[in-house]
Amino acid sequence: MNILDHDVLLDLFRNNYLFFVCGVALGAFLFTFYTLPKVLWVSHEKKLTKQINGRSSHHTQTPNFGGVAFFLVFVLFVSVLQSIQSGYTGNHLIAGMTLLFLVGLKDDLVISTAKVKLLGQITAALFIIFSPELHLSTLHGFLGIHEVPELIGYFLKAFLVVALINAYNLVDGIDGLAAIVGMIICTAYACVFYITGHPYFVLLGVTVAGTLAAYLRFNFSRGKRKMFMGDSGSLIIGFMIAFLTLKVLVMEPGITVTMEAFSGYNRILLILAILFIPILDTGRVMILRMLDGKSPFEADRNHAHHVLLDLGFTHWQASTCLGGLNIFIIVGFFLLSGVISASWVTVILLMMFIIIGALLNILRSNAELRTFVKEYA
């Protein structure tokens, strides 16, 4: 039996759906777990490590080429899984991902300018925003918007892709956080696609989740087994998350779904709940920078993970704390969407953004006070 044959693979998939999903997740995990040590060895042999700067949360030089393994896994799995998809979505995804990988790899090696990275992100976005699979024609009544003109739809999708790529990149500041948040987001999306009858996208979601699960072992390691994903990793993971987000936004349920969480208006709220941590952290730091009279794109140590580290949290504690918060918001959304109106869910979700953002600001002030006391006591 040739498992790479289109008909054979499709038959296996249809007859063993859940087994196939688990197999893809496990395969992505094992392939990543096998590939990362090879990348590590080359990085150490060629002395390719991330330099330490004033904003670094680490004290030793560490290879930051986890994205090389990610890229290999994604290209392999997306190429094979394309056999069960009637369109050319996977081809569009690989094209955009390849461009972003090259942009990120250049930045990991010799540092790229912000303009070069932005240009790469916009160009990569073009490969998926014109995909027929991701045609946006409505916002389902969110903010009173129903029909979306085609040209406006393209701009909205491009903005969303670039914004999410950068939001995820900003989350990658301490050990484990980007991987944990990425696993939560992609697993949540996989569950959404499973419930709504979009099997191909279920497989894409678990592929990313399985890859990040394997990476965690190396990201939390010490000594020569430690590795960062680098920009080559965070950019393509952010791109995958943006791709899945667009699909949730535009999808029509493939099966009859009665859950309120997937109704038109709630669809936007569902996305906000799943992406809670990246949206909260990015929005909060940009607002703080503008209030301080700085550029919203200027780097600093105001991120949520920096606040927790300054309060004495370890990388593991800070990452699991923020990951747990994201899970709490997602579960809370599903519970509330079935018992109260969409308007109230909107108010509650907005209040969660405001309250947690304000709490982080209070904790930041305490952390700054603690640092001042330590320096001058």
GROMACS .gro file of C-alpha atoms in nm:
model
  377
    1MET     CA    1   0.000   0.000   0.000
    2ASN     CA    2   0.146   0.335  -0.108
    3ILE     CA    3   0.041   0.585   0.159
    4LEU     CA    4   0.154   0.876  -0.060
    5ASP     CA    5  -0.096   0.780  -0.327
    6HIS     CA    6  -0.379   1.036  -0.333
    7ASP     CA    7  -0.662   0.780  -0.327
    8VAL     CA    8  -0.499   0.562  -0.061
    9LEU     CA    9  -0.429   0.858   0.167
   10LEU     CA   10  -0.780   0.993   0.119
   11ASP     CA   11  -0.931   0.653   0.196
   12LEU     CA   12  -0.723   0.617   0.511
   13PHE     CA   13  -0.828   0.962   0.621
   14ARG     CA   14  -1.200   0.907   0.566
   15ASN     CA   15  -1.208   0.567   0.739
   16ASN     CA   16  -0.985   0.659   1.034
   17TYR     CA   17  -1.045   1.029   1.094
   18LEU     CA   18  -0.952   1.061   1.463
   19PHE     CA   19  -0.669   0.809   1.431
   20PHE     CA   20  -0.537   1.006   1.135
   21VAL     CA   21  -0.551   1.334   1.332
   22CYS     CA   22  -0.362   1.178   1.626
   23GLY     CA   23  -0.111   1.026   1.384
   24VAL     CA   24  -0.041   1.362   1.220
   25ALA     CA   25   0.008   1.531   1.558
   26LEU     CA   26   0.240   1.252   1.675
   27GLY     CA   27   0.427   1.251   1.345
   28ALA     CA   28   0.487   1.627   1.362
   29PHE     CA   29   0.608   1.587   1.721
   30LEU     CA   30   0.849   1.302   1.641
   31PHE     CA   31   0.986   1.458   1.322
   32THR     CA   32   1.050   1.788   1.502
   33PHE     CA   33   1.204   1.606   1.799
   34TYR     CA   34   1.437   1.425   1.558
   35THR     CA   35   1.529   1.732   1.352
   36LEU     CA   36   1.599   1.986   1.627
   37PRO     CA   37   1.914   1.811   1.761
   38LYS     CA   38   2.060   1.812   1.409
   39VAL     CA   39   1.998   2.186   1.382
   40LEU     CA   40   2.148   2.234   1.729
   41TRP     CA   41   2.464   2.044   1.634
   42VAL     CA   42   2.520   2.255   1.322
   43SER     CA   43   2.454   2.576   1.519
   44HIS     CA   44   2.713   2.489   1.782
   45GLU     CA   45   2.967   2.369   1.526
   46LYS     CA   46   2.938   2.696   1.331
   47LYS     CA   47   2.900   2.906   1.649
   48LEU     CA   48   2.563   3.044   1.536
   49THR     CA   49   2.408   3.176   1.858
   50LYS     CA   50   2.182   3.462   1.960
   51GLN     CA   51   2.369   3.761   2.104
   52ILE     CA   52   2.267   3.896   2.445
   53ASN     CA   53   2.138   4.255   2.470
   54GLY     CA   54   1.988   4.483   2.735
   55ARG     CA   55   1.635   4.344   2.683
   56SER     CA   56   1.738   3.979   2.691
   57SER     CA   57   1.582   3.753   2.953
   58HIS     CA   58   1.876   3.512   2.919
   59HIS     CA   59   2.239   3.523   3.024
   60THR     CA   60   2.402   3.275   2.786
   61GLN     CA   61   2.437   3.271   2.408
   62THR     CA   62   2.194   3.017   2.262
   63PRO     CA   63   2.123   2.890   1.907
   64ASN     CA   64   1.804   3.046   1.770
   65PHE     CA   65   1.735   2.834   1.464
   66GLY     CA   66   1.439   2.627   1.579
   67GLY     CA   67   1.255   2.775   1.282
   68VAL     CA   68   1.468   2.562   1.047
   69ALA     CA   69   1.313   2.246   1.193
   70PHE     CA   70   0.967   2.403   1.193
   71PHE     CA   71   0.995   2.490   0.826
   72LEU     CA   72   1.104   2.140   0.727
   73VAL     CA   73   0.816   1.984   0.921
   74PHE     CA   74   0.553   2.222   0.786
   75VAL     CA   75   0.659   2.191   0.422
   76LEU     CA   76   0.666   1.810   0.447
   77PHE     CA   77   0.332   1.776   0.626
   78VAL     CA   78   0.144   2.043   0.431
   79SER     CA   79   0.266   1.888   0.104
   80VAL     CA   80   0.142   1.542   0.204
   81LEU     CA   81  -0.185   1.665   0.355
   82GLN     CA   82  -0.261   1.859   0.039
   83SER     CA   83  -0.368   1.523  -0.104
   84ILE     CA   84  -0.690   1.536   0.098
   85GLN     CA   85  -0.771   1.896  -0.005
   86SER     CA   86  -0.947   1.965  -0.332
   87GLY     CA   87  -0.807   2.317  -0.377
   88TYR     CA   88  -0.457   2.460  -0.377
   89THR     CA   89  -0.463   2.610  -0.028
   90GLY     CA   90  -0.154   2.419   0.081
   91ASN     CA   91   0.047   2.552  -0.213
   92HIS     CA   92  -0.042   2.911  -0.121
   93LEU     CA   93   0.050   2.841   0.239
   94ILE     CA   94   0.390   2.691   0.151
   95ALA     CA   95   0.476   2.982  -0.080
   96GLY     CA   96   0.406   3.246   0.186
   97MET     CA   97   0.574   3.041   0.457
   98THR     CA   98   0.890   2.995   0.247
   99LEU     CA   99   0.923   3.369   0.193
  100LEU     CA  100   0.877   3.443   0.564
  101PHE     CA  101   1.123   3.171   0.659
  102LEU     CA  102   1.391   3.330   0.442
  103VAL     CA  103   1.320   3.676   0.589
  104GLY     CA  104   1.334   3.537   0.943
  105LEU     CA  105   1.648   3.332   0.877
  106LYS     CA  106   1.828   3.638   0.743
  107ASP     CA  107   1.729   3.828   1.058
  108ASP     CA  108   1.855   3.544   1.279
  109LEU     CA  109   2.189   3.542   1.097
  110VAL     CA  110   2.273   3.905   1.026
  111ILE     CA  111   1.973   4.117   1.146
  112SER     CA  112   1.718   4.257   0.901
  113THR     CA  113   1.570   4.604   0.906
  114ALA     CA  114   1.209   4.654   1.013
  115LYS     CA  115   1.120   4.763   0.658
  116VAL     CA  116   1.257   4.443   0.506
  117LYS     CA  117   1.062   4.228   0.753
  118LEU     CA  118   0.742   4.426   0.697
  119LEU     CA  119   0.779   4.396   0.320
  120GLY     CA  120   0.832   4.022   0.355
  121GLN     CA  121   0.524   3.989   0.575
  122ILE     CA  122   0.304   4.184   0.334
  123THR     CA  123   0.429   3.982   0.037
  124ALA     CA  124   0.370   3.655   0.223
  125ALA     CA  125   0.019   3.773   0.314
  126LEU     CA  126  -0.059   3.820  -0.057
  127PHE     CA  127  -0.022   3.447  -0.114
  128ILE     CA  128  -0.313   3.364   0.115
  129ILE     CA  129  -0.544   3.666   0.106
  130PHE     CA  130  -0.619   3.597  -0.262
  131SER     CA  131  -0.684   3.229  -0.194
  132PRO     CA  132  -1.046   3.140  -0.288
  133GLU     CA  133  -1.061   2.932   0.031
  134LEU     CA  134  -1.025   3.252   0.237
  135HIS     CA  135  -1.265   3.485   0.058
  136LEU     CA  136  -1.404   3.743   0.305
  137SER     CA  137  -1.745   3.889   0.227
  138THR     CA  138  -1.898   3.958   0.570
  139LEU     CA  139  -1.813   4.037   0.933
  140HIS     CA  140  -2.133   3.864   1.046
  141GLY     CA  141  -2.282   4.183   1.190
  142PHE     CA  142  -1.987   4.260   1.421
  143LEU     CA  143  -1.989   4.634   1.500
  144GLY     CA  144  -2.292   4.656   1.271
  145ILE     CA  145  -2.090   4.545   0.966
  146HIS     CA  146  -2.243   4.279   0.745
  147GLU     CA  147  -2.136   4.297   0.382
  148VAL     CA  148  -1.768   4.372   0.314
  149PRO     CA  149  -1.667   4.503  -0.033
  150GLU     CA  150  -1.414   4.276  -0.202
  151LEU     CA  151  -1.132   4.533  -0.204
  152ILE     CA  152  -1.188   4.619   0.163
  153GLY     CA  153  -1.189   4.248   0.239
  154TYR     CA  154  -0.841   4.209   0.091
  155PHE     CA  155  -0.709   4.500   0.300
  156LEU     CA  156  -0.867   4.362   0.618
  157LYS     CA  157  -0.716   4.018   0.559
  158ALA     CA  158  -0.371   4.160   0.485
  159PHE     CA  159  -0.384   4.375   0.798
  160LEU     CA  160  -0.493   4.077   1.007
  161VAL     CA  161  -0.211   3.857   0.875
  162VAL     CA  162   0.062   4.117   0.933
  163ALA     CA  163  -0.077   4.213   1.275
  164LEU     CA  164  -0.093   3.852   1.398
  165ILE     CA  165   0.254   3.767   1.269
  166ASN     CA  166   0.397   4.059   1.466
  167ALA     CA  167   0.181   3.996   1.773
  168TYR     CA  168   0.305   3.639   1.795
  169ASN     CA  169   0.663   3.750   1.736
  170LEU     CA  170   0.634   3.987   2.032
  171VAL     CA  171   0.514   3.705   2.258
  172ASP     CA  172   0.838   3.516   2.193
  173GLY     CA  173   1.031   3.680   2.476
  174ILE     CA  174   1.092   3.409   2.737
  175ASP     CA  175   1.134   3.032   2.747
  176GLY     CA  176   0.820   2.842   2.663
  177LEU     CA  177   0.574   3.129   2.623
  178ALA     CA  178   0.550   3.142   2.244
  179ALA     CA  179   0.533   2.762   2.222
  180ILE     CA  180   0.268   2.726   2.494
  181VAL     CA  181   0.052   3.008   2.358
  182GLY     CA  182   0.092   2.876   2.003
  183MET     CA  183  -0.007   2.524   2.113
  184ILE     CA  184  -0.316   2.656   2.290
  185ILE     CA  185  -0.424   2.868   1.992
  186CYS     CA  186  -0.370   2.596   1.731
  187THR     CA  187  -0.531   2.325   1.945
  188ALA     CA  188  -0.832   2.551   2.003
  189TYR     CA  189  -0.860   2.618   1.630
  190ALA     CA  190  -0.827   2.244   1.557
  191CYS     CA  191  -1.120   2.178   1.793
  192VAL     CA  192  -1.324   2.452   1.620
  193PHE     CA  193  -1.255   2.300   1.278
  194TYR     CA  194  -1.337   1.952   1.405
  195ILE     CA  195  -1.674   2.064   1.540
  196THR     CA  196  -1.760   2.263   1.227
  197GLY     CA  197  -1.652   1.996   0.980
  198HIS     CA  198  -1.326   2.124   0.826
  199PRO     CA  199  -1.091   1.823   0.854
  200TYR     CA  200  -0.801   1.960   0.647
  201PHE     CA  201  -0.767   2.256   0.882
  202VAL     CA  202  -0.790   2.027   1.184
  203LEU     CA  203  -0.478   1.855   1.053
  204LEU     CA  204  -0.296   2.184   0.999
  205GLY     CA  205  -0.377   2.291   1.354
  206VAL     CA  206  -0.250   1.970   1.516
  207THR     CA  207   0.062   1.979   1.296
  208VAL     CA  208   0.161   2.315   1.444
  209ALA     CA  209   0.065   2.205   1.797
  210GLY     CA  210   0.268   1.883   1.769
  211THR     CA  211   0.570   2.072   1.636
  212LEU     CA  212   0.562   2.323   1.922
  213ALA     CA  213   0.518   2.047   2.181
  214ALA     CA  214   0.844   1.887   2.065
  215TYR     CA  215   1.021   2.225   2.063
  216LEU     CA  216   0.927   2.288   2.429
  217ARG     CA  217   1.166   2.012   2.539
  218PHE     CA  218   1.459   2.203   2.388
  219ASN     CA  219   1.340   2.552   2.475
  220PHE     CA  220   1.325   2.465   2.846
  221SER     CA  221   1.655   2.273   2.840
  222ARG     CA  222   1.979   2.399   2.983
  223GLY     CA  223   2.329   2.385   2.844
  224LYS     CA  224   2.396   2.281   2.486
  225ARG     CA  225   2.050   2.129   2.429
  226LYS     CA  226   1.877   2.464   2.471
  227MET     CA  227   1.735   2.634   2.162
  228PHE     CA  228   1.519   2.933   2.064
  229MET     CA  229   1.281   2.936   1.768
  230GLY     CA  230   1.426   3.265   1.638
  231ASP     CA  231   1.251   3.496   1.395
  232SER     CA  232   1.255   3.219   1.135
  233GLY     CA  233   1.033   3.021   1.371
  234SER     CA  234   0.811   3.290   1.519
  235LEU     CA  235   0.732   3.441   1.178
  236ILE     CA  236   0.615   3.116   1.022
  237ILE     CA  237   0.423   3.009   1.334
  238GLY     CA  238   0.256   3.351   1.339
  239PHE     CA  239   0.179   3.307   0.970
  240MET     CA  240   0.017   2.968   1.034
  241ILE     CA  241  -0.189   3.116   1.317
  242ALA     CA  242  -0.299   3.403   1.091
  243PHE     CA  243  -0.394   3.154   0.820
  244LEU     CA  244  -0.607   2.949   1.061
  245THR     CA  245  -0.762   3.268   1.200
  246LEU     CA  246  -0.869   3.380   0.854
  247LYS     CA  247  -1.028   3.041   0.792
  248VAL     CA  248  -1.230   3.066   1.114
  249LEU     CA  249  -1.339   3.416   1.014
  250VAL     CA  250  -1.462   3.320   0.666
  251MET     CA  251  -1.570   2.959   0.714
  252GLU     CA  252  -1.916   2.821   0.661
  253PRO     CA  253  -1.981   2.521   0.890
  254GLY     CA  254  -1.944   2.199   0.692
  255ILE     CA  255  -2.197   2.030   0.920
  256THR     CA  256  -2.497   2.148   1.117
  257VAL     CA  257  -2.371   2.331   1.426
  258THR     CA  258  -2.601   2.461   1.697
  259MET     CA  259  -2.339   2.601   1.938
  260GLU     CA  260  -2.376   2.976   1.982
  261ALA     CA  261  -1.997   3.014   1.989
  262PHE     CA  262  -1.990   2.956   1.613
  263SER     CA  263  -2.277   3.184   1.519
  264GLY     CA  264  -2.201   3.480   1.294
  265TYR     CA  265  -2.154   3.760   1.549
  266ASN     CA  266  -1.985   3.534   1.802
  267ARG     CA  267  -1.732   3.424   1.541
  268ILE     CA  268  -1.530   3.745   1.590
  269LEU     CA  269  -1.554   3.711   1.969
  270LEU     CA  270  -1.434   3.350   1.943
  271ILE     CA  271  -1.123   3.467   1.758
  272LEU     CA  272  -1.059   3.740   2.017
  273ALA     CA  273  -1.088   3.484   2.298
  274ILE     CA  274  -0.852   3.235   2.135
  275LEU     CA  275  -0.597   3.508   2.055
  276PHE     CA  276  -0.639   3.676   2.393
  277ILE     CA  277  -0.275   3.679   2.508
  278PRO     CA  278  -0.114   3.803   2.182
  279ILE     CA  279  -0.382   4.073   2.141
  280LEU     CA  280  -0.366   4.181   2.505
  281ASP     CA  281   0.012   4.198   2.519
  282THR     CA  282   0.061   4.374   2.185
  283GLY     CA  283  -0.221   4.623   2.237
  284ARG     CA  284  -0.114   4.704   2.591
  285VAL     CA  285   0.255   4.769   2.517
  286MET     CA  286   0.174   4.982   2.212
  287ILE     CA  287  -0.064   5.197   2.418
  288LEU     CA  288   0.195   5.237   2.695
  289ARG     CA  289   0.462   5.341   2.446
  290MET     CA  290   0.238   5.604   2.287
  291LEU     CA  291   0.139   5.737   2.631
  292ASP     CA  292   0.511   5.774   2.707
  293GLY     CA  293   0.560   5.968   2.384
  294LYS     CA  294   0.751   5.687   2.217
  295SER     CA  295   0.700   5.504   1.891
  296PRO     CA  296   0.453   5.214   1.933
  297PHE     CA  297   0.713   4.993   1.762
  298GLU     CA  298   1.002   5.080   1.994
  299ALA     CA  299   1.131   4.779   2.189
  300ASP     CA  300   1.109   4.783   2.570
  301ARG     CA  301   1.050   4.562   2.874
  302ASN     CA  302   0.681   4.636   2.927
  303HIS     CA  303   0.549   4.304   2.797
  304ALA     CA  304   0.340   4.087   3.028
  305HIS     CA  305   0.615   3.826   3.055
  306HIS     CA  306   0.870   4.092   3.153
  307VAL     CA  307   0.636   4.215   3.427
  308LEU     CA  308   0.606   3.864   3.570
  309LEU     CA  309   0.981   3.802   3.550
  310ASP     CA  310   1.051   4.128   3.734
  311LEU     CA  311   0.812   4.013   4.006
  312GLY     CA  312   1.026   3.704   4.061
  313PHE     CA  313   0.849   3.448   3.840
  314THR     CA  314   1.064   3.190   3.661
  315HIS     CA  315   1.030   3.150   3.285
  316TRP     CA  316   0.827   2.831   3.338
  317GLN     CA  317   0.597   2.999   3.591
  318ALA     CA  318   0.539   3.308   3.378
  319SER     CA  319   0.473   3.105   3.062
  320THR     CA  320   0.231   2.862   3.227
  321CYS     CA  321   0.055   3.149   3.406
  322LEU     CA  322  -0.012   3.336   3.082
  323GLY     CA  323  -0.098   3.014   2.899
  324GLY     CA  324  -0.341   2.922   3.176
  325LEU     CA  325  -0.502   3.266   3.146
  326ASN     CA  326  -0.554   3.211   2.773
  327ILE     CA  327  -0.719   2.873   2.838
  328PHE     CA  328  -0.942   3.031   3.105
  329ILE     CA  329  -1.061   3.297   2.859
  330ILE     CA  330  -1.133   3.040   2.585
  331VAL     CA  331  -1.325   2.806   2.817
  332GLY     CA  332  -1.510   3.101   2.970
  333PHE     CA  333  -1.615   3.220   2.626
  334PHE     CA  334  -1.763   2.883   2.530
  335LEU     CA  335  -1.951   2.859   2.859
  336LEU     CA  336  -2.088   3.213   2.846
  337SER     CA  337  -2.179   3.219   2.476
  338GLY     CA  338  -2.437   2.948   2.535
  339VAL     CA  339  -2.620   3.122   2.821
  340ILE     CA  340  -2.602   3.497   2.759
  341SER     CA  341  -2.640   3.723   2.456
  342ALA     CA  342  -2.353   3.813   2.224
  343SER     CA  343  -2.371   4.174   2.345
  344TRP     CA  344  -2.300   4.070   2.703
  345VAL     CA  345  -2.021   3.839   2.592
  346THR     CA  346  -1.869   4.137   2.409
  347VAL     CA  347  -1.886   4.352   2.722
  348ILE     CA  348  -1.735   4.082   2.942
  349LEU     CA  349  -1.452   4.010   2.697
  350LEU     CA  350  -1.375   4.381   2.668
  351MET     CA  351  -1.372   4.414   3.047
  352MET     CA  352  -1.129   4.121   3.072
  353PHE     CA  353  -0.889   4.298   2.835
  354ILE     CA  354  -0.916   4.621   3.039
  355ILE     CA  355  -0.896   4.462   3.386
  356ILE     CA  356  -0.603   4.232   3.309
  357GLY     CA  357  -0.420   4.512   3.126
  358ALA     CA  358  -0.469   4.742   3.427
  359LEU     CA  359  -0.358   4.467   3.666
  360LEU     CA  360  -0.039   4.418   3.466
  361ASN     CA  361   0.029   4.792   3.490
  362ILE     CA  362  -0.013   4.778   3.869
  363LEU     CA  363   0.220   4.478   3.889
  364ARG     CA  364   0.466   4.659   3.663
  365SER     CA  365   0.475   4.953   3.905
  366ASN     CA  366   0.537   4.714   4.195
  367ALA     CA  367   0.812   4.542   3.999
  368GLU     CA  368   0.979   4.878   3.926
  369LEU     CA  369   0.954   4.969   4.295
  370ARG     CA  370   1.107   4.636   4.393
  371THR     CA  371   1.396   4.692   4.149
  372PHE     CA  372   1.452   5.045   4.283
  373VAL     CA  373   1.468   4.916   4.643
  374LYS     CA  374   1.712   4.642   4.548
  375GLU     CA  375   1.944   4.888   4.375
  376TYR     CA  376   1.945   5.155   4.647
  377ALA     CA  377   1.883   4.960   4.968
   0.00000   0.00000   0.00000
